PDB file of C-alpha atoms in Angstrom:
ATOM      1  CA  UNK A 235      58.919 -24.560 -19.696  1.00 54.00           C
ATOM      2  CA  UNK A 236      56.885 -21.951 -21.641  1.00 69.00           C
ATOM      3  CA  UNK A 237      53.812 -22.151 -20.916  1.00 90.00           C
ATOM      4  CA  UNK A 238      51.814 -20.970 -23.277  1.00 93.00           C
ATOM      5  CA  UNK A 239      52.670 -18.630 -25.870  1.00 95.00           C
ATOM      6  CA  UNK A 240      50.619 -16.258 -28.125  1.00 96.00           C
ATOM      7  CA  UNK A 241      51.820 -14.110 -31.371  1.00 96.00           C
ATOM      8  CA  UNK A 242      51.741 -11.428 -31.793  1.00 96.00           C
ATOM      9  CA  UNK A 243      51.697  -9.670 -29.193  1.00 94.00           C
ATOM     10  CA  UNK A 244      50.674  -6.685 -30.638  1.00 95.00           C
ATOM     11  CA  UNK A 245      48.924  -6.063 -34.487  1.00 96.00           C
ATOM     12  CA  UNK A 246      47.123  -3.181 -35.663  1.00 97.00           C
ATOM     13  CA  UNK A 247      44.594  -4.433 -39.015  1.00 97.00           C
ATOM     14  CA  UNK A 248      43.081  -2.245 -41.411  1.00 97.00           C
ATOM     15  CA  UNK A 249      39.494  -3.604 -42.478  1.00 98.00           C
ATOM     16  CA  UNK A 250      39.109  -6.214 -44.760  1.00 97.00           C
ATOM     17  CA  UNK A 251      42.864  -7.275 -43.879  1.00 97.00           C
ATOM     18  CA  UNK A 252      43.206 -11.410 -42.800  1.00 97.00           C
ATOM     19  CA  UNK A 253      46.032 -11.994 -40.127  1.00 96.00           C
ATOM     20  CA  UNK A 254      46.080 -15.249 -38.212  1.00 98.00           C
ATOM     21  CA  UNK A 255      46.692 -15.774 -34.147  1.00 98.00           C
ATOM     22  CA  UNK A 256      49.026 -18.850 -33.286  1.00 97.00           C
ATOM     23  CA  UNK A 257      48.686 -20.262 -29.954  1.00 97.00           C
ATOM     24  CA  UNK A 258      51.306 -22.706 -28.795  1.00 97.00           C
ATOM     25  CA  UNK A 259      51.617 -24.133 -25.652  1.00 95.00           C
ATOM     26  CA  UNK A 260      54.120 -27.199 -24.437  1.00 94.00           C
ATOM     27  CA  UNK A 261      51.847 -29.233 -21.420  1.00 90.00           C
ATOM     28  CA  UNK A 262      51.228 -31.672 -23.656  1.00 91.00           C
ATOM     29  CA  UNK A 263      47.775 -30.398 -23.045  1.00 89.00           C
ATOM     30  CA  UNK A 264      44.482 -31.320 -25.026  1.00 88.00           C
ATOM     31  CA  UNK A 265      42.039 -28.780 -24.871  1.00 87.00           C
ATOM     32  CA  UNK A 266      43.127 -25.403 -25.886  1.00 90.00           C
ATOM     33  CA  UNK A 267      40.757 -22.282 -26.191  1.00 91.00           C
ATOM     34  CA  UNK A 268      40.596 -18.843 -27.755  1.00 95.00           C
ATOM     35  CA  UNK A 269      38.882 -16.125 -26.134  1.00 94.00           C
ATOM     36  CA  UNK A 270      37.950 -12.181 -26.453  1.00 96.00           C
ATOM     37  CA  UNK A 271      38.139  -9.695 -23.721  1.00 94.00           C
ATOM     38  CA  UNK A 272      36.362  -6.664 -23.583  1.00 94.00           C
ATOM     39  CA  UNK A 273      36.198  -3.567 -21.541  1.00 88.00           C
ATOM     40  CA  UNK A 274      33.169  -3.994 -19.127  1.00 85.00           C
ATOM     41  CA  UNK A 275      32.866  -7.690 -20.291  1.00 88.00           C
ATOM     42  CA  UNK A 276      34.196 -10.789 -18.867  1.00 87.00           C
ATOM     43  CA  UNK A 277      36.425 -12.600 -21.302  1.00 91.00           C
ATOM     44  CA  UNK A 278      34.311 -14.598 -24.003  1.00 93.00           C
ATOM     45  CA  UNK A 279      34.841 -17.821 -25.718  1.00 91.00           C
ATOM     46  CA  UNK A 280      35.205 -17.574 -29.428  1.00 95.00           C
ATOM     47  CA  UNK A 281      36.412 -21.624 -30.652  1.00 94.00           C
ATOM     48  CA  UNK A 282      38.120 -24.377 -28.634  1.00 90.00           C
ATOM     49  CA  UNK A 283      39.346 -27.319 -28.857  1.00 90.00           C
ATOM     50  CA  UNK A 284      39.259 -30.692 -27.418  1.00 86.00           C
ATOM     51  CA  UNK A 285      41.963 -32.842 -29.087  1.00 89.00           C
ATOM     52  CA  UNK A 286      44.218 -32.534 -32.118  1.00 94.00           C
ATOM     53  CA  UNK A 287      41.774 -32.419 -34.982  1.00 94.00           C
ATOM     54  CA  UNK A 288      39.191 -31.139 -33.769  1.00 93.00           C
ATOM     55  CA  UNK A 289      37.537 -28.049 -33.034  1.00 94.00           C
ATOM     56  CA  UNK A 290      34.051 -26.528 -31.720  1.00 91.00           C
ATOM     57  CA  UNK A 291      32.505 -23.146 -31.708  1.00 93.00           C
ATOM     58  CA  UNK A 292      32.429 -20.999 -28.576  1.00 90.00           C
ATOM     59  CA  UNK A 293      29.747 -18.113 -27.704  1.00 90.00           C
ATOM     60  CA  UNK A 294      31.492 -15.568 -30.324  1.00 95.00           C
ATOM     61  CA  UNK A 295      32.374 -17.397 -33.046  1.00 97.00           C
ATOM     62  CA  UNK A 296      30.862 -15.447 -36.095  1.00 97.00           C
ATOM     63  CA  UNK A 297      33.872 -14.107 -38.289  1.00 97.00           C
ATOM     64  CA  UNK A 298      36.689 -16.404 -36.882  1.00 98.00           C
ATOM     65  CA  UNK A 299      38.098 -19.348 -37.997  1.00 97.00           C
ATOM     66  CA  UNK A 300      40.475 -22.086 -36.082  1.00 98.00           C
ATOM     67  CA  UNK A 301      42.519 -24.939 -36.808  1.00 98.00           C
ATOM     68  CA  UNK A 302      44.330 -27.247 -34.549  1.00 97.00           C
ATOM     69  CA  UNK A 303      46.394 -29.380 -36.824  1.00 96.00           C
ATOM     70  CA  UNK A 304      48.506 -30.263 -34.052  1.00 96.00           C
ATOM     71  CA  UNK A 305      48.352 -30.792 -30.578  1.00 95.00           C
ATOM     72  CA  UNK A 306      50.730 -28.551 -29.355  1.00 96.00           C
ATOM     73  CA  UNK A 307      48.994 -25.384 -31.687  1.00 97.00           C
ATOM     74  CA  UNK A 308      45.894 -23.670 -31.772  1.00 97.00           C
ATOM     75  CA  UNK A 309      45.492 -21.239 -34.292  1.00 98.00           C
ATOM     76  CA  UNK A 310      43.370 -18.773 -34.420  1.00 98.00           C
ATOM     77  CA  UNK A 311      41.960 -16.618 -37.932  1.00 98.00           C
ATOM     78  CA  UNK A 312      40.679 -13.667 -39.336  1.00 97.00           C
ATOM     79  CA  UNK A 313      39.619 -13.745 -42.792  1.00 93.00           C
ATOM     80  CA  UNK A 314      38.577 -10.028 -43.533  1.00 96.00           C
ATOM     81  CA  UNK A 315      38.939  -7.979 -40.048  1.00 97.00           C
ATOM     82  CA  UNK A 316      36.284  -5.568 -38.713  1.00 97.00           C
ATOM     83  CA  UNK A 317      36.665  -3.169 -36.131  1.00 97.00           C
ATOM     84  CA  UNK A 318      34.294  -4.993 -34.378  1.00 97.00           C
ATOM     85  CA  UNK A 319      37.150  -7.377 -33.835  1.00 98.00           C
ATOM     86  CA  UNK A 320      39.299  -4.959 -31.764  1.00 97.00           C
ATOM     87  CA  UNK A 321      39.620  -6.656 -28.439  1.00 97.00           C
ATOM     88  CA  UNK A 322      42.484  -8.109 -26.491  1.00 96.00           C
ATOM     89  CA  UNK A 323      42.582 -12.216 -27.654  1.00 97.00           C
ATOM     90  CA  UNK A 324      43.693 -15.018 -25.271  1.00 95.00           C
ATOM     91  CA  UNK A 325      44.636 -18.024 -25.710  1.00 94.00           C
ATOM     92  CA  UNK A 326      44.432 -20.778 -23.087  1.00 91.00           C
ATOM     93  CA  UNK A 327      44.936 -24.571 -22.665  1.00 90.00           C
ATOM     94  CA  UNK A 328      44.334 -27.615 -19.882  1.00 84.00           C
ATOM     95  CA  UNK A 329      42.971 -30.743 -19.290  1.00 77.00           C
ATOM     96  CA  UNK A 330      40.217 -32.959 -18.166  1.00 63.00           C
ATOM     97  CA  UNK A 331      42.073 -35.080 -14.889  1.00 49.00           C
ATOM     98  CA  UNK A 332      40.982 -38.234 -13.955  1.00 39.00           C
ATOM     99  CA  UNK A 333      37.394 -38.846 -13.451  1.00 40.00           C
ATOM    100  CA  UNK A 334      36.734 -35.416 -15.703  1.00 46.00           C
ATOM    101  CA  UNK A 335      37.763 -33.354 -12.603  1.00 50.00           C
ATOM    102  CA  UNK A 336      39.274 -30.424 -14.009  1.00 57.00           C
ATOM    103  CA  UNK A 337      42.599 -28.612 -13.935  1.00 64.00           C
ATOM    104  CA  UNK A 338      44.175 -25.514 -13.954  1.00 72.00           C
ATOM    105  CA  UNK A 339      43.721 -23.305 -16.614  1.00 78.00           C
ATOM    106  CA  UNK A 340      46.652 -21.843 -18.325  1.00 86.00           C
ATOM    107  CA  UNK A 341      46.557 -18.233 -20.168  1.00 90.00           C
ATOM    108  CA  UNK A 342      48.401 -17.085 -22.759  1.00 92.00           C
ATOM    109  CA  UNK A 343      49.747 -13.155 -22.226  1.00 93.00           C
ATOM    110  CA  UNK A 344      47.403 -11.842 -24.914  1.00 94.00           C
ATOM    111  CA  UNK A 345      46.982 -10.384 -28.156  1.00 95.00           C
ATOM    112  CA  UNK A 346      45.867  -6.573 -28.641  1.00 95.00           C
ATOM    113  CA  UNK A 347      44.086  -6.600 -32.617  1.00 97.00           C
ATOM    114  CA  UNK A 348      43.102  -2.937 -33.103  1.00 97.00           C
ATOM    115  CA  UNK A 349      40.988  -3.134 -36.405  1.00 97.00           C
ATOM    116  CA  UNK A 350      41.033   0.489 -38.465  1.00 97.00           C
TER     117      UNK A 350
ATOM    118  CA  UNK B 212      21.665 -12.078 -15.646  1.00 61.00           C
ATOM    119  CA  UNK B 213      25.010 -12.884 -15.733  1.00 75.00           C
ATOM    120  CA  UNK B 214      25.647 -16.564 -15.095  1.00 89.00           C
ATOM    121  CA  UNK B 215      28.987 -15.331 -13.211  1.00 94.00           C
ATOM    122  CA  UNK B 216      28.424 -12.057 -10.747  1.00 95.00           C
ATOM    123  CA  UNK B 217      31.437 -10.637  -9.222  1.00 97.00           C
ATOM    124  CA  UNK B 218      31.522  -7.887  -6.381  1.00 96.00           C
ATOM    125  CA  UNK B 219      32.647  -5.379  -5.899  1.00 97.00           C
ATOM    126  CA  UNK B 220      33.686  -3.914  -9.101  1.00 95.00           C
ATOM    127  CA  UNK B 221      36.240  -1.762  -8.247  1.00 96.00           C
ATOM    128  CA  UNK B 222      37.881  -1.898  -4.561  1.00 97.00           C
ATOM    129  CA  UNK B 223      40.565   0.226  -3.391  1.00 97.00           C
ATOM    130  CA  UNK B 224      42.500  -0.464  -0.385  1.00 97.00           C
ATOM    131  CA  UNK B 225      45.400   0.779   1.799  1.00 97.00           C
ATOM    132  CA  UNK B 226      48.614  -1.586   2.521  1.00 97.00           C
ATOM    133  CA  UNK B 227      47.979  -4.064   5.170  1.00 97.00           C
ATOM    134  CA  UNK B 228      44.328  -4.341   5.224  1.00 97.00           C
ATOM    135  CA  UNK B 229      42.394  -7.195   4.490  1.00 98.00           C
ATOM    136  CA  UNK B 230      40.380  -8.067   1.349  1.00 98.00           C
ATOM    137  CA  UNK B 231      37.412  -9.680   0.060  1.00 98.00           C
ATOM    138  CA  UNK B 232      36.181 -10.156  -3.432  1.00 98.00           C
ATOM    139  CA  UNK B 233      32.752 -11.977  -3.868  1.00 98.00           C
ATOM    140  CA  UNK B 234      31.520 -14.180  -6.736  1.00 98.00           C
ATOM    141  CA  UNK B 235      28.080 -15.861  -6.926  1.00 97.00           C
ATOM    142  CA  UNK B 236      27.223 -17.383  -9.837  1.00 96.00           C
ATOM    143  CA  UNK B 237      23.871 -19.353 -11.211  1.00 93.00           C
ATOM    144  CA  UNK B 238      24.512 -22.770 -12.259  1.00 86.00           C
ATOM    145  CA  UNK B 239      25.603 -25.924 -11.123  1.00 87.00           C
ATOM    146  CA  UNK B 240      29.121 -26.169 -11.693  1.00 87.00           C
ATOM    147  CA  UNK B 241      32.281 -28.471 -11.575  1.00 84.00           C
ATOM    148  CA  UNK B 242      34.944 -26.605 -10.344  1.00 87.00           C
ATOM    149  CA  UNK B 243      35.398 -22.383  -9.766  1.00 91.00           C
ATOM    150  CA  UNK B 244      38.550 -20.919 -10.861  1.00 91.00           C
ATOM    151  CA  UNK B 245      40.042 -17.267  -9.391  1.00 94.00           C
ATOM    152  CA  UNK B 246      42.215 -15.657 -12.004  1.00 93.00           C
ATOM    153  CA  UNK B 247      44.747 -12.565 -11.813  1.00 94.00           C
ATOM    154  CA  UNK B 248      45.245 -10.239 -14.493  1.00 93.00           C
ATOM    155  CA  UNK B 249      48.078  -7.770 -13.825  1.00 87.00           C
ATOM    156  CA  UNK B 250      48.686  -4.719 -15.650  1.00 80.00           C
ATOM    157  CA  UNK B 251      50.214  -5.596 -18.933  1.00 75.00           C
ATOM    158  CA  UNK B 252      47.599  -8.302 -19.685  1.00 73.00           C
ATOM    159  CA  UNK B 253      48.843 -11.635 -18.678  1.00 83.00           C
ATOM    160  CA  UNK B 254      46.424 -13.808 -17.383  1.00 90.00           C
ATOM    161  CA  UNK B 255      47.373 -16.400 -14.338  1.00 88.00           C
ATOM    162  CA  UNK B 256      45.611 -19.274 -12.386  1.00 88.00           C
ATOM    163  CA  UNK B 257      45.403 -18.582  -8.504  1.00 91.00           C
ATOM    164  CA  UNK B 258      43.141 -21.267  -7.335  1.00 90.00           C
ATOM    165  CA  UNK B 259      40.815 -24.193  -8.489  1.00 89.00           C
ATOM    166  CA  UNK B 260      38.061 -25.120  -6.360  1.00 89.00           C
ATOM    167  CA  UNK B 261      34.937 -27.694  -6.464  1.00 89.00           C
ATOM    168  CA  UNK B 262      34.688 -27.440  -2.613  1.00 91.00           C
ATOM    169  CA  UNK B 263      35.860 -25.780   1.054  1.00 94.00           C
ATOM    170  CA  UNK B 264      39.175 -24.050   0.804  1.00 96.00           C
ATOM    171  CA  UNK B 265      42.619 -23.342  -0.703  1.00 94.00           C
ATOM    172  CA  UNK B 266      45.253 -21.292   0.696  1.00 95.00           C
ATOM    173  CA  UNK B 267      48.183 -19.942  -1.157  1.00 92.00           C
ATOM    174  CA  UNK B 268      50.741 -17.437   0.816  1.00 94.00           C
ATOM    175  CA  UNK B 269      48.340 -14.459   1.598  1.00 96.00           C
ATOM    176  CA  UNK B 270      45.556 -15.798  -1.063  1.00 96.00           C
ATOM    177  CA  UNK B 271      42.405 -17.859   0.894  1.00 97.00           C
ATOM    178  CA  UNK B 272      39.482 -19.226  -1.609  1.00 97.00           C
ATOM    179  CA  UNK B 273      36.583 -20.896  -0.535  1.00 97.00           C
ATOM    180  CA  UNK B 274      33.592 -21.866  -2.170  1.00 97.00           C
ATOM    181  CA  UNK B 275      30.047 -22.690  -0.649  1.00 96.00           C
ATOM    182  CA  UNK B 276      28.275 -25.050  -3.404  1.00 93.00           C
ATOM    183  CA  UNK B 277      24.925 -24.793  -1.656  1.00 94.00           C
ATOM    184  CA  UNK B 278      25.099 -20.987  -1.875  1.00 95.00           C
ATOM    185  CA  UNK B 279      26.604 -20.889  -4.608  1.00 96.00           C
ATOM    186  CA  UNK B 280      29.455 -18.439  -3.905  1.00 97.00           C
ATOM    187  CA  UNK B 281      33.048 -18.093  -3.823  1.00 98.00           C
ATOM    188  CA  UNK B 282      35.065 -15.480  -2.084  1.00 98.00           C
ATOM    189  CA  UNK B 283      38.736 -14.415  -2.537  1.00 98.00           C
ATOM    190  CA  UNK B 284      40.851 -13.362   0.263  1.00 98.00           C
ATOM    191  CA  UNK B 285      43.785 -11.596   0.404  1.00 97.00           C
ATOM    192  CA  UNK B 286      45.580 -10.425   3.890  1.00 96.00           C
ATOM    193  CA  UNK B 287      48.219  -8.402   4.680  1.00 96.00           C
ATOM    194  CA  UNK B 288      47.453  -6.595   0.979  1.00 97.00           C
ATOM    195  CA  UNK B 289      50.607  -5.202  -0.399  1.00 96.00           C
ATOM    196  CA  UNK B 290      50.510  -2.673  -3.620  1.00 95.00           C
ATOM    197  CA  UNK B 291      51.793  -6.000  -6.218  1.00 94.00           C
ATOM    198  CA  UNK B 292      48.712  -7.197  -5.290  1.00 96.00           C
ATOM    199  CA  UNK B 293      46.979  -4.456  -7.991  1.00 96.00           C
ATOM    200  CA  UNK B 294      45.786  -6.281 -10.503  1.00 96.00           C
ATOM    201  CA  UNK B 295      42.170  -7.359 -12.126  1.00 96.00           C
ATOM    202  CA  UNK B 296      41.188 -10.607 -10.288  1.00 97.00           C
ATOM    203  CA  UNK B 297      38.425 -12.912 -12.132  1.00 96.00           C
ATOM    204  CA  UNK B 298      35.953 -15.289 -11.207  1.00 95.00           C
ATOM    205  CA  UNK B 299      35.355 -18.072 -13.782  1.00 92.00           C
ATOM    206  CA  UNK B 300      33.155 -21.362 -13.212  1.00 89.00           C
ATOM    207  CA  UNK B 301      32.985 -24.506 -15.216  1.00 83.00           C
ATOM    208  CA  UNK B 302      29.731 -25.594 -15.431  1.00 79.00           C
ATOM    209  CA  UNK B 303      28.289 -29.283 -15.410  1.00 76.00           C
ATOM    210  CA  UNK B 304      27.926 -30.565 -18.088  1.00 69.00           C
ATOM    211  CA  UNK B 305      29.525 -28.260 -20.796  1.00 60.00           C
ATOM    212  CA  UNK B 306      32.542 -30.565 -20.839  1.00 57.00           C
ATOM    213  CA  UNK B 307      35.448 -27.954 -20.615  1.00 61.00           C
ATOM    214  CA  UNK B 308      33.884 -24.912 -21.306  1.00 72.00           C
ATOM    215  CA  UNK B 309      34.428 -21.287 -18.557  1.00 81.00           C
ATOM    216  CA  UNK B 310      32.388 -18.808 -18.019  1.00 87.00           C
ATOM    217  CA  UNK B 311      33.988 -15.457 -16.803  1.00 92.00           C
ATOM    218  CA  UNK B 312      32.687 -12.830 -14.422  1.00 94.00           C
ATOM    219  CA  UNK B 313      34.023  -9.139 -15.371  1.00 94.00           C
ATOM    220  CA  UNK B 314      36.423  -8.907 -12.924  1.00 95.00           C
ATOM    221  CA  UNK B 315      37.042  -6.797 -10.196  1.00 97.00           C
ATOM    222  CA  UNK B 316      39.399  -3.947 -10.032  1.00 96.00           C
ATOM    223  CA  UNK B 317      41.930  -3.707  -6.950  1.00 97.00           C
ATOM    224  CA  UNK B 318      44.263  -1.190  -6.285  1.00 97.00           C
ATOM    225  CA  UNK B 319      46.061  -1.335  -2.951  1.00 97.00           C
ATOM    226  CA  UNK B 320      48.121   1.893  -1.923  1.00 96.00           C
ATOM    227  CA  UNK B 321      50.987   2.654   0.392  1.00 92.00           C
TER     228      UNK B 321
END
C-alpha cells in the first residue's frame, strides 16, 4: 500500500518554464489537496479537491492550475514558473467519515520546485 | 493573528526528558490534527482529535475545546524523536479544509 505518492521529487525550473506535479494516492480516497510550505510559514493550501471532477481554490491559488480527472490523481500545474513559486509542494488526501467526522490526513513526501 | 499558534518555536531537549508542545488556535473547529515532519520532508499523521485524549507509544494529545488548546506530549524523548511537529485544525464549517500552525522545532540530544 503506497500511500500517497508525489513526482518529482526534486525539479529545478527556469522562469517562464511550465512543469506539472502529479499526486497519486491508492485509499480510494476523495478529497485530495495541494499545498505550499514555506520557511517561517505553516504549510498553505493552494487547490483541492472534493471528488473526481471537481476542484476548488485554496488560500494561494494565483498562478496554479489543477485537474483531477480521476479519483485516484491530483495533479497539480505550473504554466509559466516564477521564483516566487520556489517552495517545497505537498500533496495530501482523506476523507469525510460518517456523519462528516473527519479522518486522518495523509501527506505525500514532497516536492522541492526551485524556480531560477 | 494566526488562526493556528504553536509554542514554543524551537525546543531543545536532552534524552529522557519529557516534552510539551502547545497549540491554541482561534476558531471553532471539528477535529485538531498533530503532524511530524522529519528531516527529509515527509509529512505523517500522529493523532486526530475533536475531544480529551489519544495516546500512541510515548505520544499523549489532548485537546481542551473550551480553551481552545491542544498539547503534544512526548515522554521518555529519544533523539528519532527530532523532527518538526505541526499543529493543524479543521475548522467548522469549511468542509475539509486545514489550517497549519508553523511548526515547532525539536531536537532531542544524547
Amino acid at each position: 500500500n503506497a500511500g500517497v505518492t508525489q513526482t518529482p521529487k526534486f525539479r529545478v525550473l527556469k522562469t517562464g518554464q511550465s512543469m506539472t506535479l502529479l499526486c497519486a494516492q491508492d485509499m480510494n480516497h476523495e478529497y485530495m489537496y495541494w499545498y505550499r510550505q514555506d520557511p517561517g510559514m505553516g504549510l498553505r493550501l493552494i487547490h483541492y479537491s472534493v471528488g473526481e471532477g471537481t476542484t476548488a481554490k485554496g488560500e494561494v491559488p494565483d498562478g496554479y492550475n489543477v485537474s483531477r480527472l480521476k479519483k485516484q490523481n491530483f495533479l497539480l500545474g505550473l504554466e509559466s514558473a516564477a521564483p516566487s513559486q520556489t517552495s517545497v509542494y505537498f500533496c495530501a488526501s482523506g476523507n469525510l467519515g460518517h456523519l462528516g467526522l473527519n479522518t486522518e490526513a495523509f501527506f505525500g513526501q514532497g516536492t522541492r520546485l526551485t524556480v531560477v | 493573528k494566526n488562526e493556528v499558534e504553536q509554542s514554543p518555536q524551537n525546543l531543545t531537549a536532552q534524552e529522557g526528558e519529557f516534552i510539551t508542545i502547545n497549540c491554541s488556535y482561534s476558531v471553532g473547529i471539528s477535529a485538531l490534527h498533530w503532524l511530524q515532519q522529519h528531516p527529509g520532508g515527509g509529512i505523517v499523521s500522529l493523532f486526530m482529535l475533536s475531544s480529551g485524549k489519544k495516546k500512541h507509544g510515548r505520544l499523549i494529545a489532548t485537546i481542551n475545546i473550551q480553551e481552545k488548546h491542544s498539547s503534544l506530549h512526548i515522554t521518555a524523548s529519544h533523539p528519532r524523536d527530532s523532527a518538526v511537529y505541526i499543529c493543524a485544525v479543521r475548522s467548522t464549517g469549511t468542509a475539509s479544509k486545514l489550517t497549519f500552525g508553523t511548526g515547532t522545532r525539536l531536537q532531542v540530544t544524547l
